[in-house]
Amino acid sequence: MAAQCVTKVELIVSCENLLDRDVISKSDPLCVLLMNISESQWYEVGRTEKIQNCLAPKFAKKFVIDYYFEQVQKLKFGIYDIDNQTIDLSDDDFLGELECTLGQVVSNRKLRRPLVMKNKRTAGKGTITISAEEIKDNRVAHFEVEARKLDNKVECYDYDNDGSHDLIGIFETNMTLLQKASRTSPAEFECINRKKKEKKKNYKNSGVVSVKLCQVVKEYSFLDYIMGGCQINFTVGIDFTGSNGDPKTPQSLHYISPQGYNEYLSAIWSVGQVIQDYDSDKMFPAFGFGAQIPPTWQCSHEFPLNFNPANPFCTGIEGVVEAYRMCLPQVKLYGPTNFSPIINHVARFALQAAQQKTASQYFVLLIITDGVITDLDETRSAIVNASRLPMSIIIIGVGGADFSAMELLDGDDGCLKSQTGEPALRDIVQFVPFRKFLNSPKEALSQSVLAEVPGQVVSYFNMSKLIPPNTNTHQNPAAAT
């Protein structure tokens, strides 16, 4: 599983038109930030300073929070009129509060009450590409390193396949010298090996490194793209093949318990609640595959859950859940288990977005399935094709089937190739079996399947050399209405 994508963000709060609770003067507001750690438990992150006699405060104190894309991080901003010196807020006048998620904040969604927030950017981060002549065979070598990781010392090694690289020498430099380098006036550095220098009286150097080109390239982060206006388009695909069992019986994976639960619903809720914060209209297309559908009862591998091909969109994750519930008794579970039609369906929209040459849209397809895939070759080709598009695929396996084919699609153990041998350009598939999380906290599933998405988003837009639609978004705080 990929490491969690964590970024420090700064939240700067301002308010307008606050209630005036003081008789003689105006309210003296303070903002307290709480974060949700369970269904009903909140903990205090911090407080701003108190501002005297002000109904439109702009607080100087910033809240610094770790942002995780794969988590729903609930926030509560409380505003109080402070009239005493005690820490306890229960004896202060409550002026109002705002609840939202951190995902809504960083994706610049409109909030219900006046609130202003910014992202804290990491200064100086970028990629340096250095072209240098190799000492022995005079070929040109290209190197990339993060600017913040480049100190004054550069070590040069003679590479060995077994890992026992031999130190050639060391030289010191800095960004000012490197950026002045050109092909007509290269920056040259003597490579010094101290051990050799101590042993040999006539030792001068182990060669000269000649830098002829140094480029500093800005690399945008996932948060840069999201705050810059990139939308995450979420699509759901649900397996209605006969191997799921009769939905009317408790043994079926589609059986909805009296508590309103089954593994399909849990997977939809878990992933959807995170993703929905990154889609402004919250309209999600949802499809089924592997069922016989009315009125002709032909088997379909790409039918909208609401049976409306012209408008397969559901309103919010609640709408997806409702469409699934309504669809279930109207179809006949059948087969086989084909993934490629639904993948190609979403890929068509991703292709349209790719042709716009902007970093404004990215597509995430969630497939929930119970069985062994039957169109593996076609699916491999569909994924290889999608790897060239702004698209990621999440597969959640429910039930106790053998999911070894899904592990192959995941590509973690090697590059996925199509039937003709064409390799995937990027790793865009993440597969997990639902059973792995049966005894885990409810948020564990979404954290696992979504952990790789930020990196996949960045890799596509970097590969396509696309910058965020609005690169100045972080400088213009998103005012709520």
CSV table of C-alpha atoms in Angstrom, one decimal:
chain,number,residue,atom,x,y,z
A,1,MET,CA,0.0,0.0,0.0
A,2,ALA,CA,1.2,3.5,-0.8
A,3,ALA,CA,2.3,5.8,1.9
A,4,GLN,CA,-0.3,8.3,2.9
A,5,CYS,CA,-0.3,11.7,1.1
A,6,VAL,CA,0.1,14.2,3.9
A,7,THR,CA,0.5,17.9,3.4
A,8,LYS,CA,0.7,20.7,5.9
A,9,VAL,CA,-2.0,23.4,5.3
A,10,GLU,CA,-2.6,26.7,7.0
A,11,LEU,CA,-6.1,27.8,7.7
A,12,ILE,CA,-6.7,31.6,8.0
A,13,VAL,CA,-10.1,32.6,9.3
A,14,SER,CA,-12.0,35.8,8.8
A,15,CYS,CA,-15.7,36.7,9.5
A,16,GLU,CA,-18.2,39.3,8.5
A,17,ASN,CA,-21.5,40.6,10.1
A,18,LEU,CA,-21.1,38.8,13.4
A,19,LEU,CA,-23.8,39.1,16.0
A,20,ASP,CA,-23.2,42.0,18.5
A,21,ARG,CA,-23.6,40.6,22.1
A,22,ASP,CA,-22.2,43.5,24.0
A,23,VAL,CA,-24.4,46.4,25.2
A,24,ILE,CA,-21.9,49.3,25.3
A,25,SER,CA,-19.3,48.1,22.8
A,26,LYS,CA,-19.1,45.5,20.0
A,27,SER,CA,-18.4,41.8,20.4
A,28,ASP,CA,-14.8,40.7,21.1
A,29,PRO,CA,-14.6,37.6,18.9
A,30,LEU,CA,-12.3,34.6,19.1
A,31,CYS,CA,-12.3,31.5,16.8
A,32,VAL,CA,-11.8,27.9,18.1
A,33,LEU,CA,-11.1,25.1,15.7
A,34,LEU,CA,-12.3,21.5,16.5
A,35,MET,CA,-11.6,18.3,14.6
A,36,ASN,CA,-13.8,15.2,14.7
A,37,ILE,CA,-12.2,12.0,15.9
A,38,SER,CA,-15.3,9.8,16.1
A,39,GLU,CA,-19.1,10.0,15.6
A,40,SER,CA,-19.6,12.4,18.5
A,41,GLN,CA,-16.1,13.2,19.7
A,42,TRP,CA,-14.3,16.4,18.9
A,43,TYR,CA,-11.0,17.7,20.0
A,44,GLU,CA,-9.7,21.2,20.1
A,45,VAL,CA,-7.0,22.0,17.5
A,46,GLY,CA,-6.4,25.6,18.7
A,47,ARG,CA,-7.7,29.1,19.1
A,48,THR,CA,-7.1,32.4,17.5
A,49,GLU,CA,-6.4,35.6,19.3
A,50,LYS,CA,-9.3,37.7,20.6
A,51,ILE,CA,-10.1,40.8,18.6
A,52,GLN,CA,-11.6,43.7,20.6
A,53,ASN,CA,-14.8,45.5,19.4
A,54,CYS,CA,-15.0,43.9,16.0
A,55,LEU,CA,-17.9,42.4,14.0
A,56,ALA,CA,-15.7,41.6,10.9
A,57,PRO,CA,-12.5,40.1,12.4
A,58,LYS,CA,-9.6,38.9,10.3
A,59,PHE,CA,-7.7,36.7,12.7
A,60,ALA,CA,-3.9,36.7,12.5
A,61,LYS,CA,-3.4,33.3,14.3
A,62,LYS,CA,-3.3,30.5,11.8
A,63,PHE,CA,-4.3,26.9,12.2
A,64,VAL,CA,-1.8,24.4,10.9
A,65,ILE,CA,-3.3,20.9,10.0
A,66,ASP,CA,-2.1,17.7,8.4
A,67,TYR,CA,-4.2,17.2,5.3
A,68,TYR,CA,-4.9,13.6,4.1
A,69,PHE,CA,-6.7,13.2,0.8
A,70,GLU,CA,-7.9,9.7,1.7
A,71,GLN,CA,-9.7,10.7,4.9
A,72,VAL,CA,-12.8,12.6,5.7
A,73,GLN,CA,-11.5,15.3,8.1
A,74,LYS,CA,-14.4,17.0,9.7
A,75,LEU,CA,-13.8,20.5,11.0
A,76,LYS,CA,-15.9,22.8,13.3
A,77,PHE,CA,-15.2,26.5,13.6
A,78,GLY,CA,-16.8,28.1,16.6
A,79,ILE,CA,-16.9,31.9,17.1
A,80,TYR,CA,-17.3,33.2,20.7
A,81,ASP,CA,-17.6,36.7,22.2
A,82,ILE,CA,-14.9,36.7,24.9
A,83,ASP,CA,-15.7,38.8,28.0
A,84,ASN,CA,-13.5,37.2,30.6
A,85,GLN,CA,-10.0,35.7,31.2
A,86,THR,CA,-11.1,32.1,31.7
A,87,ILE,CA,-10.2,29.3,29.2
A,88,ASP,CA,-13.6,27.7,29.5
A,89,LEU,CA,-15.8,28.9,26.7
A,90,SER,CA,-19.1,27.9,28.3
A,91,ASP,CA,-19.4,31.2,30.0
A,92,ASP,CA,-18.8,33.2,26.8
A,93,ASP,CA,-21.4,34.2,24.3
A,94,PHE,CA,-21.7,31.8,21.4
A,95,LEU,CA,-21.9,33.7,18.1
A,96,GLY,CA,-22.2,30.8,15.6
A,97,GLU,CA,-20.3,27.9,14.1
A,98,LEU,CA,-19.4,26.4,10.7
A,99,GLU,CA,-19.0,22.6,10.1
A,100,CYS,CA,-17.2,21.4,6.9
A,101,THR,CA,-14.6,19.0,5.8
A,102,LEU,CA,-11.0,19.8,5.1
A,103,GLY,CA,-11.5,18.4,1.6
A,104,GLN,CA,-14.2,21.1,1.0
A,105,VAL,CA,-11.8,23.8,2.1
A,106,VAL,CA,-8.8,22.7,-0.1
A,107,SER,CA,-11.1,22.1,-3.1
A,108,ASN,CA,-12.5,25.7,-2.8
A,109,ARG,CA,-16.1,24.6,-2.3
A,110,LYS,CA,-18.5,27.4,-1.2
A,111,LEU,CA,-19.2,27.3,2.5
A,112,ARG,CA,-22.3,28.5,4.3
A,113,ARG,CA,-20.9,31.3,6.4
A,114,PRO,CA,-18.1,33.8,5.9
A,115,LEU,CA,-14.9,32.0,6.1
A,116,VAL,CA,-11.5,32.5,4.4
A,117,MET,CA,-8.8,29.9,4.1
A,118,LYS,CA,-5.5,29.5,2.4
A,119,ASN,CA,-3.1,26.7,1.6
A,120,LYS,CA,0.5,26.8,2.9
A,121,ARG,CA,2.9,26.2,0.0
A,122,THR,CA,6.3,24.8,0.4
A,123,ALA,CA,8.8,27.3,-0.8
A,124,GLY,CA,11.7,26.4,-3.0
A,125,LYS,CA,10.5,22.9,-4.0
A,126,GLY,CA,11.1,22.0,-7.6
A,127,THR,CA,13.2,19.7,-9.8
A,128,ILE,CA,16.6,20.6,-11.1
A,129,THR,CA,17.7,18.9,-14.3
A,130,ILE,CA,21.5,18.9,-14.7
A,131,SER,CA,23.2,17.9,-17.9
A,132,ALA,CA,26.8,16.9,-17.2
A,133,GLU,CA,29.5,15.0,-19.2
A,134,GLU,CA,30.5,11.7,-17.8
A,135,ILE,CA,34.2,11.4,-17.0
A,136,LYS,CA,35.1,8.2,-18.8
A,137,ASP,CA,33.0,7.9,-22.0
A,138,ASN,CA,31.9,11.5,-22.6
A,139,ARG,CA,28.2,10.7,-22.8
A,140,VAL,CA,25.8,13.3,-21.5
A,141,ALA,CA,24.1,12.4,-18.3
A,142,HIS,CA,20.8,13.9,-16.9
A,143,PHE,CA,20.1,14.1,-13.2
A,144,GLU,CA,17.0,15.2,-11.3
A,145,VAL,CA,16.9,16.3,-7.7
A,146,GLU,CA,14.6,18.3,-5.5
A,147,ALA,CA,15.9,21.8,-5.0
A,148,ARG,CA,15.4,21.6,-1.2
A,149,LYS,CA,17.5,18.5,-1.1
A,150,LEU,CA,20.4,20.0,-3.0
A,151,ASP,CA,23.1,21.2,-0.6
A,152,ASN,CA,26.6,22.4,-1.4
A,153,LYS,CA,28.2,19.0,-1.8
A,154,VAL,CA,27.8,16.7,-4.8
A,155,GLU,CA,29.2,13.2,-4.8
A,156,CYS,CA,30.1,11.3,-8.0
A,157,TYR,CA,30.3,7.5,-8.1
A,158,ASP,CA,31.3,4.8,-10.6
A,159,TYR,CA,28.2,2.8,-10.8
A,160,ASP,CA,28.2,-1.0,-10.3
A,161,ASN,CA,25.2,-3.3,-10.8
A,162,ASP,CA,25.8,-5.1,-7.5
A,163,GLY,CA,25.4,-1.8,-5.6
A,164,SER,CA,29.1,-1.5,-4.6
A,165,HIS,CA,29.5,1.9,-6.2
A,166,ASP,CA,33.0,3.4,-6.1
A,167,LEU,CA,33.4,7.0,-5.1
A,168,ILE,CA,35.1,9.0,-7.8
A,169,GLY,CA,35.2,12.3,-6.0
A,170,ILE,CA,33.3,15.2,-4.5
A,171,PHE,CA,32.8,18.8,-5.4
A,172,GLU,CA,30.9,21.7,-3.9
A,173,THR,CA,28.6,24.1,-5.7
A,174,ASN,CA,25.4,26.1,-5.2
A,175,MET,CA,22.3,27.0,-7.2
A,176,THR,CA,23.7,30.4,-8.2
A,177,LEU,CA,26.7,28.8,-9.9
A,178,LEU,CA,24.7,26.1,-11.5
A,179,GLN,CA,22.1,28.4,-13.0
A,180,LYS,CA,24.8,30.5,-14.7
A,181,ALA,CA,26.0,27.5,-16.6
A,182,SER,CA,25.6,27.4,-20.4
A,183,ARG,CA,26.9,25.4,-23.3
A,184,THR,CA,29.2,28.2,-24.3
A,185,SER,CA,30.3,28.9,-20.7
A,186,PRO,CA,29.9,25.7,-18.6
A,187,ALA,CA,30.4,25.7,-14.9
A,188,GLU,CA,33.3,23.3,-14.2
A,189,PHE,CA,34.1,21.6,-10.9
A,190,GLU,CA,37.1,19.5,-9.9
A,191,CYS,CA,36.1,16.1,-8.5
A,192,ILE,CA,38.3,15.5,-5.4
A,193,ASN,CA,38.7,12.1,-3.7
A,194,ARG,CA,40.3,12.8,-0.4
A,195,LYS,CA,41.7,9.3,0.2
A,196,LYS,CA,43.5,9.5,-3.1
A,197,LYS,CA,44.7,13.0,-2.5
A,198,GLU,CA,46.2,11.9,0.9
A,199,LYS,CA,48.0,8.9,-0.7
A,200,LYS,CA,49.3,10.5,-4.0
A,201,LYS,CA,51.6,13.6,-3.9
A,202,ASN,CA,50.9,14.5,-7.5
A,203,TYR,CA,47.1,14.0,-7.3
A,204,LYS,CA,45.1,16.9,-8.8
A,205,ASN,CA,41.6,15.5,-9.2
A,206,SER,CA,39.6,12.5,-10.3
A,207,GLY,CA,38.2,14.4,-13.2
A,208,VAL,CA,36.3,17.5,-14.0
A,209,VAL,CA,32.5,17.8,-14.0
A,210,SER,CA,31.3,20.3,-16.6
A,211,VAL,CA,27.7,21.5,-16.1
A,212,LYS,CA,26.4,22.9,-19.4
A,213,LEU,CA,22.7,23.3,-18.5
A,214,CYS,CA,20.8,23.7,-15.3
A,215,GLN,CA,17.0,24.1,-15.4
A,216,VAL,CA,14.8,24.7,-12.4
A,217,VAL,CA,11.3,23.3,-13.1
A,218,LYS,CA,8.3,23.9,-10.9
A,219,GLU,CA,6.6,20.6,-9.9
A,220,TYR,CA,3.0,21.0,-8.8
A,221,SER,CA,1.6,18.9,-5.9
A,222,PHE,CA,-1.8,17.2,-5.7
A,223,LEU,CA,-3.0,20.0,-3.5
A,224,ASP,CA,-1.8,22.6,-6.1
A,225,TYR,CA,-4.0,20.9,-8.7
A,226,ILE,CA,-7.1,20.6,-6.4
A,227,MET,CA,-6.8,24.2,-5.2
A,228,GLY,CA,-6.1,25.3,-8.7
A,229,GLY,CA,-9.6,24.1,-9.8
A,230,CYS,CA,-9.1,20.4,-10.8
A,231,GLN,CA,-12.3,18.4,-10.4
A,232,ILE,CA,-12.3,14.7,-9.4
A,233,ASN,CA,-15.1,13.0,-11.4
A,234,PHE,CA,-16.3,9.9,-9.5
A,235,THR,CA,-18.1,6.9,-11.2
A,236,VAL,CA,-19.3,3.7,-9.6
A,237,GLY,CA,-19.6,0.3,-11.3
A,238,ILE,CA,-21.4,-2.5,-9.5
A,239,ASP,CA,-21.2,-6.3,-10.1
A,240,PHE,CA,-24.7,-7.9,-10.6
A,241,THR,CA,-23.5,-11.3,-11.7
A,242,GLY,CA,-25.2,-14.5,-10.5
A,243,SER,CA,-22.3,-15.6,-8.3
A,244,ASN,CA,-23.4,-12.9,-5.8
A,245,GLY,CA,-26.4,-15.1,-4.9
A,246,ASP,CA,-30.1,-14.3,-4.8
A,247,PRO,CA,-30.4,-10.9,-3.2
A,248,LYS,CA,-33.5,-12.1,-1.3
A,249,THR,CA,-31.5,-14.6,0.7
A,250,PRO,CA,-29.1,-13.6,3.6
A,251,GLN,CA,-26.3,-15.6,2.0
A,252,SER,CA,-26.2,-13.2,-1.0
A,253,LEU,CA,-23.6,-10.5,-1.1
A,254,HIS,CA,-26.4,-8.2,-2.4
A,255,TYR,CA,-28.7,-9.0,0.5
A,256,ILE,CA,-29.4,-5.8,2.5
A,257,SER,CA,-29.6,-6.6,6.2
A,258,PRO,CA,-32.4,-5.1,8.4
A,259,GLN,CA,-29.8,-2.6,9.5
A,260,GLY,CA,-29.4,-1.5,5.8
A,261,TYR,CA,-26.0,-3.0,5.4
A,262,ASN,CA,-24.1,-5.1,2.8
A,263,GLU,CA,-20.5,-5.0,1.6
A,264,TYR,CA,-21.5,-3.2,-1.6
A,265,LEU,CA,-23.1,-0.4,0.3
A,266,SER,CA,-20.2,-0.1,2.7
A,267,ALA,CA,-17.7,0.2,-0.1
A,268,ILE,CA,-19.8,2.9,-1.9
A,269,TRP,CA,-20.1,4.9,1.3
A,270,SER,CA,-16.5,4.5,2.4
A,271,VAL,CA,-14.9,5.7,-0.9
A,272,GLY,CA,-17.7,8.1,-2.0
A,273,GLN,CA,-17.7,10.1,1.2
A,274,VAL,CA,-14.1,11.1,0.6
A,275,ILE,CA,-14.3,11.6,-3.2
A,276,GLN,CA,-17.5,13.8,-3.1
A,277,ASP,CA,-15.7,16.7,-1.6
A,278,TYR,CA,-13.7,17.1,-4.8
A,279,ASP,CA,-16.6,17.3,-7.2
A,280,SER,CA,-18.4,20.6,-7.2
A,281,ASP,CA,-21.8,19.4,-8.5
A,282,LYS,CA,-21.8,16.1,-6.6
A,283,MET,CA,-23.5,14.4,-9.6
A,284,PHE,CA,-22.1,10.8,-9.9
A,285,PRO,CA,-22.8,8.4,-12.8
A,286,ALA,CA,-23.4,4.9,-11.4
A,287,PHE,CA,-23.6,1.7,-13.5
A,288,GLY,CA,-24.2,-2.0,-13.1
A,289,PHE,CA,-22.8,-4.9,-15.1
A,290,GLY,CA,-23.5,-8.6,-15.5
A,291,ALA,CA,-27.3,-8.5,-15.1
A,292,GLN,CA,-30.3,-9.1,-17.3
A,293,ILE,CA,-32.3,-5.8,-17.4
A,294,PRO,CA,-35.8,-4.9,-18.3
A,295,PRO,CA,-37.7,-4.7,-20.6
A,296,THR,CA,-35.8,-7.1,-23.0
A,297,TRP,CA,-34.0,-9.0,-20.3
A,298,GLN,CA,-30.8,-9.1,-22.3
A,299,CYS,CA,-27.5,-9.2,-20.3
A,300,SER,CA,-25.8,-5.8,-20.0
A,301,HIS,CA,-22.3,-5.0,-18.9
A,302,GLU,CA,-22.9,-1.2,-18.8
A,303,PHE,CA,-26.3,-0.1,-17.7
A,304,PRO,CA,-27.2,2.9,-15.5
A,305,LEU,CA,-28.5,2.1,-12.1
A,306,ASN,CA,-31.4,4.6,-12.6
A,307,PHE,CA,-32.1,3.0,-16.1
A,308,ASN,CA,-31.7,6.4,-17.7
A,309,PRO,CA,-28.9,6.2,-20.3
A,310,ALA,CA,-29.4,9.8,-21.2
A,311,ASN,CA,-28.8,10.9,-17.6
A,312,PRO,CA,-27.1,8.2,-15.5
A,313,PHE,CA,-26.1,10.7,-12.8
A,314,CYS,CA,-27.1,10.3,-9.1
A,315,THR,CA,-27.3,13.2,-6.7
A,316,GLY,CA,-24.5,12.7,-4.1
A,317,ILE,CA,-23.4,9.5,-2.6
A,318,GLU,CA,-26.9,9.2,-1.1
A,319,GLY,CA,-28.3,9.2,-4.6
A,320,VAL,CA,-25.9,6.4,-5.7
A,321,VAL,CA,-27.0,4.3,-2.7
A,322,GLU,CA,-30.7,5.0,-3.4
A,323,ALA,CA,-30.3,4.1,-7.1
A,324,TYR,CA,-28.6,0.8,-6.1
A,325,ARG,CA,-31.4,-0.1,-3.7
A,326,MET,CA,-34.1,0.7,-6.3
A,327,CYS,CA,-32.2,-1.2,-9.1
A,328,LEU,CA,-31.5,-4.4,-7.1
A,329,PRO,CA,-35.1,-5.9,-7.2
A,330,GLN,CA,-35.6,-4.9,-10.9
A,331,VAL,CA,-32.7,-6.9,-12.5
A,332,LYS,CA,-31.9,-10.5,-12.8
A,333,LEU,CA,-28.4,-11.4,-11.7
A,334,TYR,CA,-26.6,-13.2,-14.6
A,335,GLY,CA,-23.0,-13.0,-15.9
A,336,PRO,CA,-20.2,-13.2,-17.0
A,337,THR,CA,-18.0,-10.7,-15.0
A,338,ASN,CA,-16.7,-8.3,-17.6
A,339,PHE,CA,-14.9,-5.1,-16.6
A,340,SER,CA,-13.7,-3.7,-19.9
A,341,PRO,CA,-17.1,-2.1,-21.0
A,342,ILE,CA,-17.4,0.1,-17.9
A,343,ILE,CA,-13.6,1.0,-18.0
A,344,ASN,CA,-13.9,2.0,-21.6
A,345,HIS,CA,-17.1,3.9,-20.9
A,346,VAL,CA,-15.3,6.2,-18.3
A,347,ALA,CA,-12.2,6.3,-20.5
A,348,ARG,CA,-14.2,7.9,-23.3
A,349,PHE,CA,-14.9,10.9,-21.1
A,350,ALA,CA,-11.3,10.9,-19.8
A,351,LEU,CA,-10.2,11.1,-23.4
A,352,GLN,CA,-12.4,14.1,-24.0
A,353,ALA,CA,-10.9,15.8,-21.0
A,354,ALA,CA,-7.3,14.9,-22.1
A,355,GLN,CA,-7.9,16.6,-25.5
A,356,GLN,CA,-8.7,19.9,-23.8
A,357,LYS,CA,-5.1,20.1,-22.7
A,358,THR,CA,-5.9,21.5,-19.2
A,359,ALA,CA,-5.5,20.0,-15.8
A,360,SER,CA,-9.2,20.7,-15.0
A,361,GLN,CA,-10.6,17.1,-14.8
A,362,TYR,CA,-9.5,13.7,-13.5
A,363,PHE,CA,-11.7,10.6,-13.4
A,364,VAL,CA,-11.8,7.9,-10.6
A,365,LEU,CA,-13.8,4.7,-11.3
A,366,LEU,CA,-14.8,2.5,-8.4
A,367,ILE,CA,-15.6,-1.1,-9.4
A,368,ILE,CA,-17.1,-3.4,-6.7
A,369,THR,CA,-17.1,-7.0,-7.6
A,370,ASP,CA,-17.5,-10.5,-6.1
A,371,GLY,CA,-15.9,-12.8,-8.6
A,372,VAL,CA,-13.2,-13.8,-11.0
A,373,ILE,CA,-12.9,-11.6,-14.0
A,374,THR,CA,-13.9,-13.2,-17.3
A,375,ASP,CA,-12.6,-10.7,-19.8
A,376,LEU,CA,-9.1,-10.4,-18.5
A,377,ASP,CA,-7.4,-9.8,-21.8
A,378,GLU,CA,-9.8,-7.1,-22.8
A,379,THR,CA,-9.6,-5.5,-19.3
A,380,ARG,CA,-5.8,-5.4,-19.5
A,381,SER,CA,-6.0,-3.6,-22.8
A,382,ALA,CA,-8.6,-1.2,-21.4
A,383,ILE,CA,-6.4,-0.4,-18.4
A,384,VAL,CA,-3.3,0.1,-20.6
A,385,ASN,CA,-5.3,2.5,-22.7
A,386,ALA,CA,-6.6,4.3,-19.6
A,387,SER,CA,-3.1,4.7,-18.2
A,388,ARG,CA,-2.5,7.4,-20.9
A,389,LEU,CA,-5.6,9.3,-19.7
A,390,PRO,CA,-6.5,11.4,-16.6
A,391,MET,CA,-8.0,8.4,-14.9
A,392,SER,CA,-7.6,6.0,-12.0
A,393,ILE,CA,-9.4,2.7,-11.2
A,394,ILE,CA,-10.2,1.4,-7.7
A,395,ILE,CA,-11.4,-2.2,-7.5
A,396,ILE,CA,-12.9,-3.6,-4.2
A,397,GLY,CA,-13.5,-7.3,-4.0
A,398,VAL,CA,-16.4,-8.4,-1.8
A,399,GLY,CA,-17.0,-11.9,-0.5
A,400,GLY,CA,-14.5,-14.8,-0.3
A,401,ALA,CA,-13.6,-15.4,-4.0
A,402,ASP,CA,-10.1,-15.9,-5.4
A,403,PHE,CA,-9.0,-12.4,-6.4
A,404,SER,CA,-5.5,-13.3,-7.8
A,405,ALA,CA,-6.4,-11.8,-11.2
A,406,MET,CA,-7.2,-8.5,-9.5
A,407,GLU,CA,-3.7,-8.5,-8.0
A,408,LEU,CA,-2.4,-8.8,-11.5
A,409,LEU,CA,-4.3,-5.8,-12.6
A,410,ASP,CA,-3.0,-3.8,-9.7
A,411,GLY,CA,0.4,-3.8,-11.2
A,412,ASP,CA,2.3,-3.5,-7.9
A,413,ASP,CA,4.4,-6.6,-8.7
A,414,GLY,CA,5.3,-5.4,-12.2
A,415,CYS,CA,4.2,-3.3,-15.1
A,416,LEU,CA,0.8,-4.4,-16.5
A,417,LYS,CA,0.8,-5.2,-20.2
A,418,SER,CA,-2.0,-5.6,-22.7
A,419,GLN,CA,-2.5,-8.8,-24.6
A,420,THR,CA,-0.3,-7.5,-27.4
A,421,GLY,CA,2.5,-6.7,-25.0
A,422,GLU,CA,1.9,-2.9,-24.8
A,423,PRO,CA,2.9,-1.7,-21.3
A,424,ALA,CA,0.8,0.6,-19.1
A,425,LEU,CA,2.2,4.1,-19.0
A,426,ARG,CA,1.3,4.5,-15.4
A,427,ASP,CA,0.1,2.3,-12.5
A,428,ILE,CA,-3.5,3.5,-12.2
A,429,VAL,CA,-5.2,0.5,-10.5
A,430,GLN,CA,-5.6,-0.1,-6.8
A,431,PHE,CA,-7.2,-3.4,-5.7
A,432,VAL,CA,-8.2,-4.4,-2.1
A,433,PRO,CA,-10.3,-7.3,-0.8
A,434,PHE,CA,-13.1,-6.0,1.4
A,435,ARG,CA,-12.6,-8.9,3.8
A,436,LYS,CA,-9.2,-7.5,4.8
A,437,PHE,CA,-11.1,-4.6,6.5
A,438,LEU,CA,-14.0,-6.5,8.2
A,439,ASN,CA,-12.5,-5.9,11.7
A,440,SER,CA,-10.9,-2.5,10.9
A,441,PRO,CA,-12.2,1.0,11.6
A,442,LYS,CA,-14.7,2.1,9.0
A,443,GLU,CA,-12.3,4.6,7.5
A,444,ALA,CA,-9.5,2.1,6.9
A,445,LEU,CA,-10.9,0.9,3.6
A,446,SER,CA,-11.0,4.3,2.0
A,447,GLN,CA,-7.6,5.2,3.3
A,448,SER,CA,-6.2,2.0,1.7
A,449,VAL,CA,-7.8,2.3,-1.7
A,450,LEU,CA,-7.4,6.1,-2.1
A,451,ALA,CA,-3.8,6.4,-0.9
A,452,GLU,CA,-2.4,6.1,-4.4
A,453,VAL,CA,-4.8,8.5,-6.1
A,454,PRO,CA,-3.0,11.8,-5.3
A,455,GLY,CA,0.3,10.4,-6.8
A,456,GLN,CA,-1.6,9.1,-9.8
A,457,VAL,CA,-3.2,12.5,-10.4
A,458,VAL,CA,0.2,14.3,-10.2
A,459,SER,CA,2.0,11.7,-12.4
A,460,TYR,CA,-0.6,12.2,-15.2
A,461,PHE,CA,-0.5,16.0,-15.2
A,462,ASN,CA,3.3,16.1,-14.8
A,463,MET,CA,3.6,13.6,-17.7
A,464,SER,CA,1.3,15.7,-19.8
A,465,LYS,CA,3.1,18.9,-18.7
A,466,LEU,CA,-0.1,20.5,-17.5
A,467,ILE,CA,-0.3,23.1,-14.8
A,468,PRO,CA,-3.3,23.8,-12.5
A,469,PRO,CA,-6.0,25.8,-14.3
A,470,ASN,CA,-5.6,28.7,-11.8
A,471,THR,CA,-2.1,28.7,-10.5
A,472,ASN,CA,-2.9,31.8,-8.4
A,473,THR,CA,-5.7,30.2,-6.4
A,474,HIS,CA,-3.6,29.8,-3.3
A,475,GLN,CA,-3.0,33.5,-3.3
A,476,ASN,CA,-6.7,34.3,-3.5
A,477,PRO,CA,-8.5,32.9,-0.4
A,478,ALA,CA,-11.8,31.2,-1.2
A,479,ALA,CA,-14.4,33.4,0.5
A,480,ALA,CA,-17.6,31.5,1.6
A,481,THR,CA,-21.1,32.7,0.8
